[in-house]
C-alpha atoms as one frame of an Amber mdcrd trajectory, in Angstrom:
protein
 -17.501   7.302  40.921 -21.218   8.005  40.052 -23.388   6.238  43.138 -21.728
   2.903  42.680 -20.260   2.941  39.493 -17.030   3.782  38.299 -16.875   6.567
  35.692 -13.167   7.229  35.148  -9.639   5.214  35.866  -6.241   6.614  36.184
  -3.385   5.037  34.809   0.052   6.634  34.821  -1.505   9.844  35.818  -3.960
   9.425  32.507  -7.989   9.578  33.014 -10.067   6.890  31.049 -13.757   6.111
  30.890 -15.037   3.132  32.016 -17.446   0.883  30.181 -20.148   2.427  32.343
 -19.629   5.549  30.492 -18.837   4.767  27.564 -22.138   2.905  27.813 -23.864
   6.595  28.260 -22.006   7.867  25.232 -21.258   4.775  22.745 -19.627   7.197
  20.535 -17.124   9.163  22.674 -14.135   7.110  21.318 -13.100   5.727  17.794
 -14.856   1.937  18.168 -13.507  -1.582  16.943 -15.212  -4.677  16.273 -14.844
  -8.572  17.172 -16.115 -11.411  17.707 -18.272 -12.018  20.735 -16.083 -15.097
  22.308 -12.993 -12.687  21.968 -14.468 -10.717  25.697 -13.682 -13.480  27.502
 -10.215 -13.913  26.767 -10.129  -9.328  27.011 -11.753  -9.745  30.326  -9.144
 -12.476  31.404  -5.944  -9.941  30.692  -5.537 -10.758  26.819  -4.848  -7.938
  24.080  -6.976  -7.428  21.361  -4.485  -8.929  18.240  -5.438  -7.448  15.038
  -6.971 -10.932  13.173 -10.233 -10.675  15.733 -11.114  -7.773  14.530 -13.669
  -7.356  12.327 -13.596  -4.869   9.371 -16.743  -3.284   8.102 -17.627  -2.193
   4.732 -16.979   1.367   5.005 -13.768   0.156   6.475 -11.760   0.847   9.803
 -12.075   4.126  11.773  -8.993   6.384  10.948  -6.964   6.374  13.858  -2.693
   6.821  14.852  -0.702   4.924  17.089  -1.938   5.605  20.980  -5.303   7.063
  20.232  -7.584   5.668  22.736 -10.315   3.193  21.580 -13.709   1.293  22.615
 -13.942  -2.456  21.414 -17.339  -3.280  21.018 -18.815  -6.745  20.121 -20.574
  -7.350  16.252 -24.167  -6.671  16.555 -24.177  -4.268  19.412 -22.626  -0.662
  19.669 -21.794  -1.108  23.087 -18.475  -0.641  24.188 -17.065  -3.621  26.105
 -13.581  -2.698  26.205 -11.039   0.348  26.674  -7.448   0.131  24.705  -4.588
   2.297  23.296  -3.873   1.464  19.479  -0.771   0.007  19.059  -0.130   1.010
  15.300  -2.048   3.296  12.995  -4.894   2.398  10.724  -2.758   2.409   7.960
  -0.141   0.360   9.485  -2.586  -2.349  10.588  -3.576  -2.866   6.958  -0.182
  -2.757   5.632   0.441  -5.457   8.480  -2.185  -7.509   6.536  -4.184  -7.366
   9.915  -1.601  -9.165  11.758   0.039  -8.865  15.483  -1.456  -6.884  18.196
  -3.755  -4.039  17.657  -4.997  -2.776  20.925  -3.527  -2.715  24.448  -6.299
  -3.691  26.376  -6.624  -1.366  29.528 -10.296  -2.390  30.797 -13.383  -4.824
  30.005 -16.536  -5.432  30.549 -16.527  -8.381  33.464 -13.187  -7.742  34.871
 -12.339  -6.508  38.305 -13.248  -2.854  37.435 -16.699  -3.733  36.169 -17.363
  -5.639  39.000 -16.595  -2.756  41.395 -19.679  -1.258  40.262 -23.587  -2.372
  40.091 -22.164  -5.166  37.530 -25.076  -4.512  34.790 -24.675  -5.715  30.943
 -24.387  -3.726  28.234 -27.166  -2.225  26.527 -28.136  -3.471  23.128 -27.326
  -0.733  20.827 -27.792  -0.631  17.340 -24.633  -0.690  14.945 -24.311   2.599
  13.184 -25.614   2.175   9.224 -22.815   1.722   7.734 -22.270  -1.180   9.795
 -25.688  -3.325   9.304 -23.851  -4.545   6.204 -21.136  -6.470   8.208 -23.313
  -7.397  10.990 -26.441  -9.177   8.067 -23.600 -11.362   6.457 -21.367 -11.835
   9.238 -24.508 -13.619  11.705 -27.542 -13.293   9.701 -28.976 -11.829  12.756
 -32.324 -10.301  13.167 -32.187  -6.543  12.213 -31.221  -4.049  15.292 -33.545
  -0.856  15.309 -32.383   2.521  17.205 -31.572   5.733  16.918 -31.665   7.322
  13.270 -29.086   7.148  11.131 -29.132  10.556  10.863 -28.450  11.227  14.133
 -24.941   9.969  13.625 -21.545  10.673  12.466 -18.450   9.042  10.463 -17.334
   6.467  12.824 -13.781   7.497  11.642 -14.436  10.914  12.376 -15.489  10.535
  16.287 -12.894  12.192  19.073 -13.565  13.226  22.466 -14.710  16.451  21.220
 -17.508  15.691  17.962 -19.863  14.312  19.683 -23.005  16.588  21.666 -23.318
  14.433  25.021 -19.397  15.427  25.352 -19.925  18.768  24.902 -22.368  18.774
  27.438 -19.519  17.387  29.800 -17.091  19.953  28.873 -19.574  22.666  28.148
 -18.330  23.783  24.686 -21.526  24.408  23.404 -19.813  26.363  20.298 -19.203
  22.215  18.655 -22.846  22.619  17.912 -22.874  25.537  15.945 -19.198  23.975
  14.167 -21.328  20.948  13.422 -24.715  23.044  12.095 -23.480  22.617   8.341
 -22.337  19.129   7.906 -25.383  16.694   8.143 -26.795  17.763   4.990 -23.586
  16.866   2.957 -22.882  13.687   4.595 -25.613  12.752   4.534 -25.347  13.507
   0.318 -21.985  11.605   0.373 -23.594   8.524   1.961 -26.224   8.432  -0.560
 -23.922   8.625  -3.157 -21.661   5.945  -1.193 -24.828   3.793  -1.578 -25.739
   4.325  -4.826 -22.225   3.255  -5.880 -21.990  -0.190  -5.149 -25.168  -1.998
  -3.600 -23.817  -5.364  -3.518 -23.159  -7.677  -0.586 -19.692  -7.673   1.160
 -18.990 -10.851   0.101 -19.683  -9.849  -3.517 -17.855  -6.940  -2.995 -14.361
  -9.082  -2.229 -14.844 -11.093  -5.239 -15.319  -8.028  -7.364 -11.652  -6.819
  -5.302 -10.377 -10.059  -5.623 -10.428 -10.344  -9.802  -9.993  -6.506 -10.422
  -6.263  -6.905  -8.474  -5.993 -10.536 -10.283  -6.072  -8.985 -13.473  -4.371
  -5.859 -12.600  -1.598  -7.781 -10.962  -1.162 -10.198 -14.619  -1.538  -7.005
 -16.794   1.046  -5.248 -14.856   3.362  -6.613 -12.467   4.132 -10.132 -13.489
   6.289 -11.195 -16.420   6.830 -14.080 -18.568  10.532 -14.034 -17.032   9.013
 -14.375 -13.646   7.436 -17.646 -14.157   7.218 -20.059 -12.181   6.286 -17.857
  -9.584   5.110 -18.874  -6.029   1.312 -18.307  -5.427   1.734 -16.954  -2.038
   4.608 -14.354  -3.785   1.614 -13.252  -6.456  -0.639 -12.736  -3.522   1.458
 -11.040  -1.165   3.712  -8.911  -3.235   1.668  -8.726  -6.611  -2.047  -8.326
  -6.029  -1.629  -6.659  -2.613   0.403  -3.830  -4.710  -3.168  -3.324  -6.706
  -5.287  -2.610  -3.897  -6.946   0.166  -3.922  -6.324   2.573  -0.677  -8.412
   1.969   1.926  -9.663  -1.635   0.977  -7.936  -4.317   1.937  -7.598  -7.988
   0.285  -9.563 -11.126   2.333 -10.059 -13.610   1.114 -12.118 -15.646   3.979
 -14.891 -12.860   3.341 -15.181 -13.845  -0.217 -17.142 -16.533  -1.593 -13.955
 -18.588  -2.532 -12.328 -19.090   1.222  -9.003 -20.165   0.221  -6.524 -18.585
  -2.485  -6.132 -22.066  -3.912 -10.016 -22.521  -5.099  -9.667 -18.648  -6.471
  -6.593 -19.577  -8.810  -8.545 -22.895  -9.562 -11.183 -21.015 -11.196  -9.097
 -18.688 -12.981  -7.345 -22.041 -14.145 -10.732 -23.445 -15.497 -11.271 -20.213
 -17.328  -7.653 -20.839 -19.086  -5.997 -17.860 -17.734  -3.008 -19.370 -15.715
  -1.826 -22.576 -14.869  -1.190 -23.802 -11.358   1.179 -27.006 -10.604   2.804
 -27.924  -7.329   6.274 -28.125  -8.518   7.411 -29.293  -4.864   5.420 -31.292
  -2.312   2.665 -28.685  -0.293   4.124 -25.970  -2.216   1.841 -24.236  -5.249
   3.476 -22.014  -8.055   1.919 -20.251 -10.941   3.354 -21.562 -13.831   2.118
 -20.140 -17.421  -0.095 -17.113 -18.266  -2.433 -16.680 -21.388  -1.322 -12.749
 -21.524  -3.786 -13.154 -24.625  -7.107 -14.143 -22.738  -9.289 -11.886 -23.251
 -10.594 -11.117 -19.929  -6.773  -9.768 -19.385  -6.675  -8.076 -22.734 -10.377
  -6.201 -21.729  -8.931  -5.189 -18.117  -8.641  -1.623 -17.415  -6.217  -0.528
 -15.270  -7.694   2.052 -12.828  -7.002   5.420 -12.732  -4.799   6.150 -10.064
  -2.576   3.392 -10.788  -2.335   4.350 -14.384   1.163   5.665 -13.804   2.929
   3.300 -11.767   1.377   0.498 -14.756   3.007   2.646 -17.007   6.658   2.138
 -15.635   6.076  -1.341 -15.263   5.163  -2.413 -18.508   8.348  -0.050 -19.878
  10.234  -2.138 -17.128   9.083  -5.623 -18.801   9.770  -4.480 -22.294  13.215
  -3.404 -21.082  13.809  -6.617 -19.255  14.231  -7.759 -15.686  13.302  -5.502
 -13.183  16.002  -4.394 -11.022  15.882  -5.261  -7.434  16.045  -2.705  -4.473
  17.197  -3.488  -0.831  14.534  -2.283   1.469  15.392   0.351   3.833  15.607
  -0.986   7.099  15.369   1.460  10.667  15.362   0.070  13.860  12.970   1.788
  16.058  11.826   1.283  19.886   9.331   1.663  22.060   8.931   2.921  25.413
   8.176  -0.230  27.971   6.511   0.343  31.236   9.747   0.140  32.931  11.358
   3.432  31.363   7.942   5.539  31.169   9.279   7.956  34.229  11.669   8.458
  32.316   9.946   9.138  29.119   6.828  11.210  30.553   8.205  14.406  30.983
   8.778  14.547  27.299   4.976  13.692  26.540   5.588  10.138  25.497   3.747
   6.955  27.288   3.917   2.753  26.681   4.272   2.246  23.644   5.583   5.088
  21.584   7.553   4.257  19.472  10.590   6.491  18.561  13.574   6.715  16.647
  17.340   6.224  18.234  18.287  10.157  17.220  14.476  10.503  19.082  15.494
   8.672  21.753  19.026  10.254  22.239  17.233  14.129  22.216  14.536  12.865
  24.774  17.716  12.054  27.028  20.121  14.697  26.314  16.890  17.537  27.264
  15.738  15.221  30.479  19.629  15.891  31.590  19.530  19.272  31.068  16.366
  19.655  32.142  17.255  18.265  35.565  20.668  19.530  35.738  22.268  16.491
  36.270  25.626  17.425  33.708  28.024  17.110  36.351  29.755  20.095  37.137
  33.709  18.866  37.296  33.681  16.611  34.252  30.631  17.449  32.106  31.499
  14.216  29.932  29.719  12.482  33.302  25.997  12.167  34.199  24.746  12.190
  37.528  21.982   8.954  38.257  19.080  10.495  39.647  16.245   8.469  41.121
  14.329   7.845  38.096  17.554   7.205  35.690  18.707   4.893  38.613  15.195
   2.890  38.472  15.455   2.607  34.506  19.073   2.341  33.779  20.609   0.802
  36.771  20.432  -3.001  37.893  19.809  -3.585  41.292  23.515  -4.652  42.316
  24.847  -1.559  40.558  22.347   1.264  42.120  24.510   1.230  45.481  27.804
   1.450  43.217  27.220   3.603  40.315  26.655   7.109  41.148  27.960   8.642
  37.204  27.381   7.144  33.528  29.212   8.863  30.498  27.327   9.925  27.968
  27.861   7.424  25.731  26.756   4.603  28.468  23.683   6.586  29.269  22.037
   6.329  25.672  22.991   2.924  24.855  21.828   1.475  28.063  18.473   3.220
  28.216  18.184   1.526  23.897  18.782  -1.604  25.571  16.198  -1.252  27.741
  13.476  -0.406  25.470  11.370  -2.531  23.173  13.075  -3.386  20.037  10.897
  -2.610  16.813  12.105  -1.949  13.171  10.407  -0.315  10.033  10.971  -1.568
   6.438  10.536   0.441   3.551  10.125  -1.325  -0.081  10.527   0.866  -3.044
   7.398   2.482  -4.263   5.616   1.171  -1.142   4.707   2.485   2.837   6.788
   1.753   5.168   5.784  -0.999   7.669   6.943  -1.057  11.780   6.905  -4.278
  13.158   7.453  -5.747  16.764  11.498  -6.948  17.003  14.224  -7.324  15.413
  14.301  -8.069  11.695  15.251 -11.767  10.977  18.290 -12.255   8.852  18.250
 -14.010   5.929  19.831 -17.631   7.681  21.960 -19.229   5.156  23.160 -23.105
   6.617  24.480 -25.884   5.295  23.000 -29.712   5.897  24.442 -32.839   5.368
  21.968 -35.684   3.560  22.804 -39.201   2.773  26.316 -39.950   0.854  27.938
 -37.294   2.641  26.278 -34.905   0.341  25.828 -31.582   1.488  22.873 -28.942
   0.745  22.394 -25.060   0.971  19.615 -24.035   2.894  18.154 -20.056   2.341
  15.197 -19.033   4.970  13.777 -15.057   5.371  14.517 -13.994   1.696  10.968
 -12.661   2.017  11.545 -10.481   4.716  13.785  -8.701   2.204  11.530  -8.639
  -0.789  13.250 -11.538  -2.631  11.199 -14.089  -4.388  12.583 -17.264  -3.093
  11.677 -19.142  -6.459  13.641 -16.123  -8.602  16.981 -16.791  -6.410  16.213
 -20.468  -6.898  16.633 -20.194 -10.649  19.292 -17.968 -10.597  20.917 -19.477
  -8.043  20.195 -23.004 -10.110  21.630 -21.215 -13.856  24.872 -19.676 -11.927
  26.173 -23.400 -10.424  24.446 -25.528 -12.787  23.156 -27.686  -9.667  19.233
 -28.695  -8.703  17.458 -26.628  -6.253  13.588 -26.527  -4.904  11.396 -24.805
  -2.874   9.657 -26.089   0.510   7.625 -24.674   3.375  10.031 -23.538   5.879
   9.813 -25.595   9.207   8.259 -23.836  12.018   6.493 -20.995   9.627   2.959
 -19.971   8.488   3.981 -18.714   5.378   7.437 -18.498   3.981   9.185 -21.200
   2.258  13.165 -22.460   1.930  15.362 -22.386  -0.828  17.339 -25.734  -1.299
  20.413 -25.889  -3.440  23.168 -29.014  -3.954  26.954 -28.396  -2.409  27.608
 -25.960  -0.979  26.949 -22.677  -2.444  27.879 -19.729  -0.187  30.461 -18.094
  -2.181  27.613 -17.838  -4.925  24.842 -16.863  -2.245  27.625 -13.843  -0.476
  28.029 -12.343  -4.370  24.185 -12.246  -5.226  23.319 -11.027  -1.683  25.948
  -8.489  -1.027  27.327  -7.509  -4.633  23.810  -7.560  -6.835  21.325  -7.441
  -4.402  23.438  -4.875  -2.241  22.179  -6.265   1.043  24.236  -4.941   4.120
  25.879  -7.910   5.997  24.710  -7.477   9.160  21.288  -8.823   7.588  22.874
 -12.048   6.625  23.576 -14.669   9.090  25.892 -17.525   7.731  28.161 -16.552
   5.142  31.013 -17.680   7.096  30.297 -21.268   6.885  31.303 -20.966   3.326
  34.271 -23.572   1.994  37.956 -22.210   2.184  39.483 -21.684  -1.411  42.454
 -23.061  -1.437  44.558 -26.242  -2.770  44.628 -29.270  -0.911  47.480 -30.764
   0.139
């Protein structure tokens, strides 16, 4: 406490600042924008979920999975928020800015706050490579403060960079660390500037049509065709984005996808039809426009173009199962036991991770028991985490092997996929399988129904066609009940003895990723 105000909260035996003092020192943590109607639903318990935040022109701050972070509202430099990163920066962009970004651990208006004298946040003004966002975001009037000079990177600020912290911790030695930087950022920002002085909204239709062509030139065949226009998006054009930037297409001047490919349409580059109802596919190419012919592939893509225009002159490109890891992540009910080992909520570990954290704890604590050391005695804390409450009077030993897999089932499931040529992306769960069922229509006439094949990098309209050549029977593509964005594959009879061969034998898809193969018809003669 400072007077009346709080200045730092504990939780789990870890210090953070409060809003009050991050209010002192804007810039003592890495800082994320949103929108200002997001506070209320932070300051009623809510986490921050990664599509309210708002990402500036010189892009998000570079920051790893449980850095602490301010949230502060577009317009103002304020903090009004304190949160733990649930996923890296990169990770967040590979996640397409989905899911939940930020574990919210304190606001501005919640109880906290309102232990102390209660007083707003001071208008700050953004930092100047933020003005950008904040003029075409609101329009609002222009903010005038400190000089830009006076600041750093956003990306680069820690607890340590800035001088009002080292005044707290009395390193006055960051000064003389810091003496020879200004002059060449500030170089590196001029340079930034004189690069590219258009508006952020120009600047995403200028991203937008470099990965359109790119993605034409390079990544899509004639073989491919039809192909879905939320495949080209996702799998093709995302592929040619540059590092660092990231595709919108709500901060460009088109809004939706569908007007973007329109255009490109009027300009006779592609054709777009919707071969099934609500469901858009790309359908022809003019490889011989000339806006495709004139492209220019940039430089450090140069080599991965390279293989895949030797890959379309070859013929179809092979397909590779994505690696698939299951990870987990520490909960709040197994952090005692997790702590010692420098872990908190929400790390997120491996199960040969896991399984060392336990077998040292053990050891650690000498709880091998002596007689049998295949037993392990149940402490306290592994009786709190391990044990239900009927079985903590009972169960004084576990064996090793119950031990580890009860403390996995007790943490949060996650998994990380890896495509070939690509990052790898952790997500929340357990990956869906790819749900094969069968559905009886009128006449007694039964249908094939494929959901998730883009979970697993399949194009749902490629294993259509195939799927359509191989049994010689109609099938069609629709938006998948219940989803945002994936669609169903539809095929006549049933066709599961075809689906189990392309899945398993060409694909090489492990079958624990495929739920419903054994609905498939018995072989056999009738009788």
């Amino acid at each position: 406490m400072n007077h009346r105000n709080p200045i730092l909260f504990e939780v789990e035996k870890v210090l953070y600042p409060t809003v009050y003092t991050l209010w002192v020192y804007p810039d003592l943590l890495p800082a994320f924008t949103t929108w200002p109607p997001v506070l209320q639903k932070l300051a009623g318990g809510a986490d921050l979920m990664l599509p309210g935040v708002v990402v500036p022109p010189s892009g998000l701050p570079q920051v790893t999975r449980g850095t602490l972070c301010a949230v502060t509202l577009l317009g103002n430099r304020a903090p009004v928020a304190v949160g733990v990163a649930t996923m890296s920066t990169e990770e967040m962009l590979a996640a397409g800015m989905k899911g939940k970004g930020f574990a919210v651990l304190h606001t501005h208006l919640d109880h906290l706050w309102e232990y102390g004298d209660k007083s707003s946040p001071p208008t700050l003004a953004p930092l100047g490579t933020d003005c950008a966002a904040v003029e075409s975001a609101g329009g609002q009037e222009e903010l005038q403060g400190k000089e830009p000079e006076q600041h750093v990177d956003i990306r680069a600020l820690s607890l340590r960079d800035r001088d009002p912290c080292a005044e707290l911790l009395g390193k006055e030695e960051l000064h003389e660390h810091r003496a020879a930087e200004p002059a060449e950022d500030a170089s590196t920002q001029h340079q930034q500037e004189a690069e590219d002085s258009r508006t952020p909204q120009e600047q995403m239709d200028a991203l937008f049509n470099q990965c359109f062509f790119h993605a034409l030139k390079c990544r899509v065949k004639k073989s491919d065709l039809p192909l879905l226009t939320s495949t080209f998006l996702g799998s093709h054009m995302v592929s040619c984005c540059p590092a660092g930037k990231q595709l919108d297409i709500k901060k460009s001047s088109y809004k939706k996808f569908s007007k973007f490919l329109q255009c490109m349409q009027h300009q006779r580059i592609l054709q777009v039809k919707e071969l099934s109802k609500g469901v858009e596919s790309i359908v022809d190419v003019d490889w011989k426009h000339p806006d495709i012919k004139a492209f220019a592939v940039p430089e450090g893509f140069s080599s991965a173009s390279a293989a895949q225009d030797s890959k379309s002159e070859e013929g179809e490109q092979v397909y590779h199962a994505p690696e698939i890891i299951p990870l987990y992540g520490v909960s709040t009910k197994m952090i005692p036991l997790f702590q010692e080992s420098g872990h908190r909520k929400g790390s997120i570990l491996s199960s040969s991770e896991v399984r060392n954290i336990i077998i040292n704890y053990v050891k650690s604590n000498e709880l091998v028991d002596e007689t049998n050391k295949n037993f392990v005695k149940v402490n306290a804390i592994l009786c709190d985490c391990l044990l239900d409450k009927s079985e903590q009077d009972e169960i004084s030993h576990l064996k090793w092997d119950e031990l580890l897999s009860r403390c996995l089932e007790r943490l949060q499931p996650f998994h990380q996929v890896t495509f070939s040529g690509q990052e790898p992306v952790v997500r929340k769960g357990n990956i869906e399988p790819i749900d094969i069922s069968i559905a009886q229509r009128s006449s007694n006439k039964k249908v094939t129904i494929i959901k998730n094949l883009e979970l697993y990098g399949l194009d749902p309209q490629c294993v259509a066609n195939t799927l359509q050549q191989k049994v010689q029977a109609s099938a069609t593509i629709s938006p998948a009940p219940g989803t945002k964005d994936r669609v169903q594959v539809q095929i006549q009879g049933n066709q599961i003895h075809h689906l189990a061969k392309m899945l398993l034998e060409e694909c090489q898809l492990p079958r624990k990723y495929i739920q419903g193969l054994d609905k498939a018809p018995k072989l056999g003669r009738k009788k």
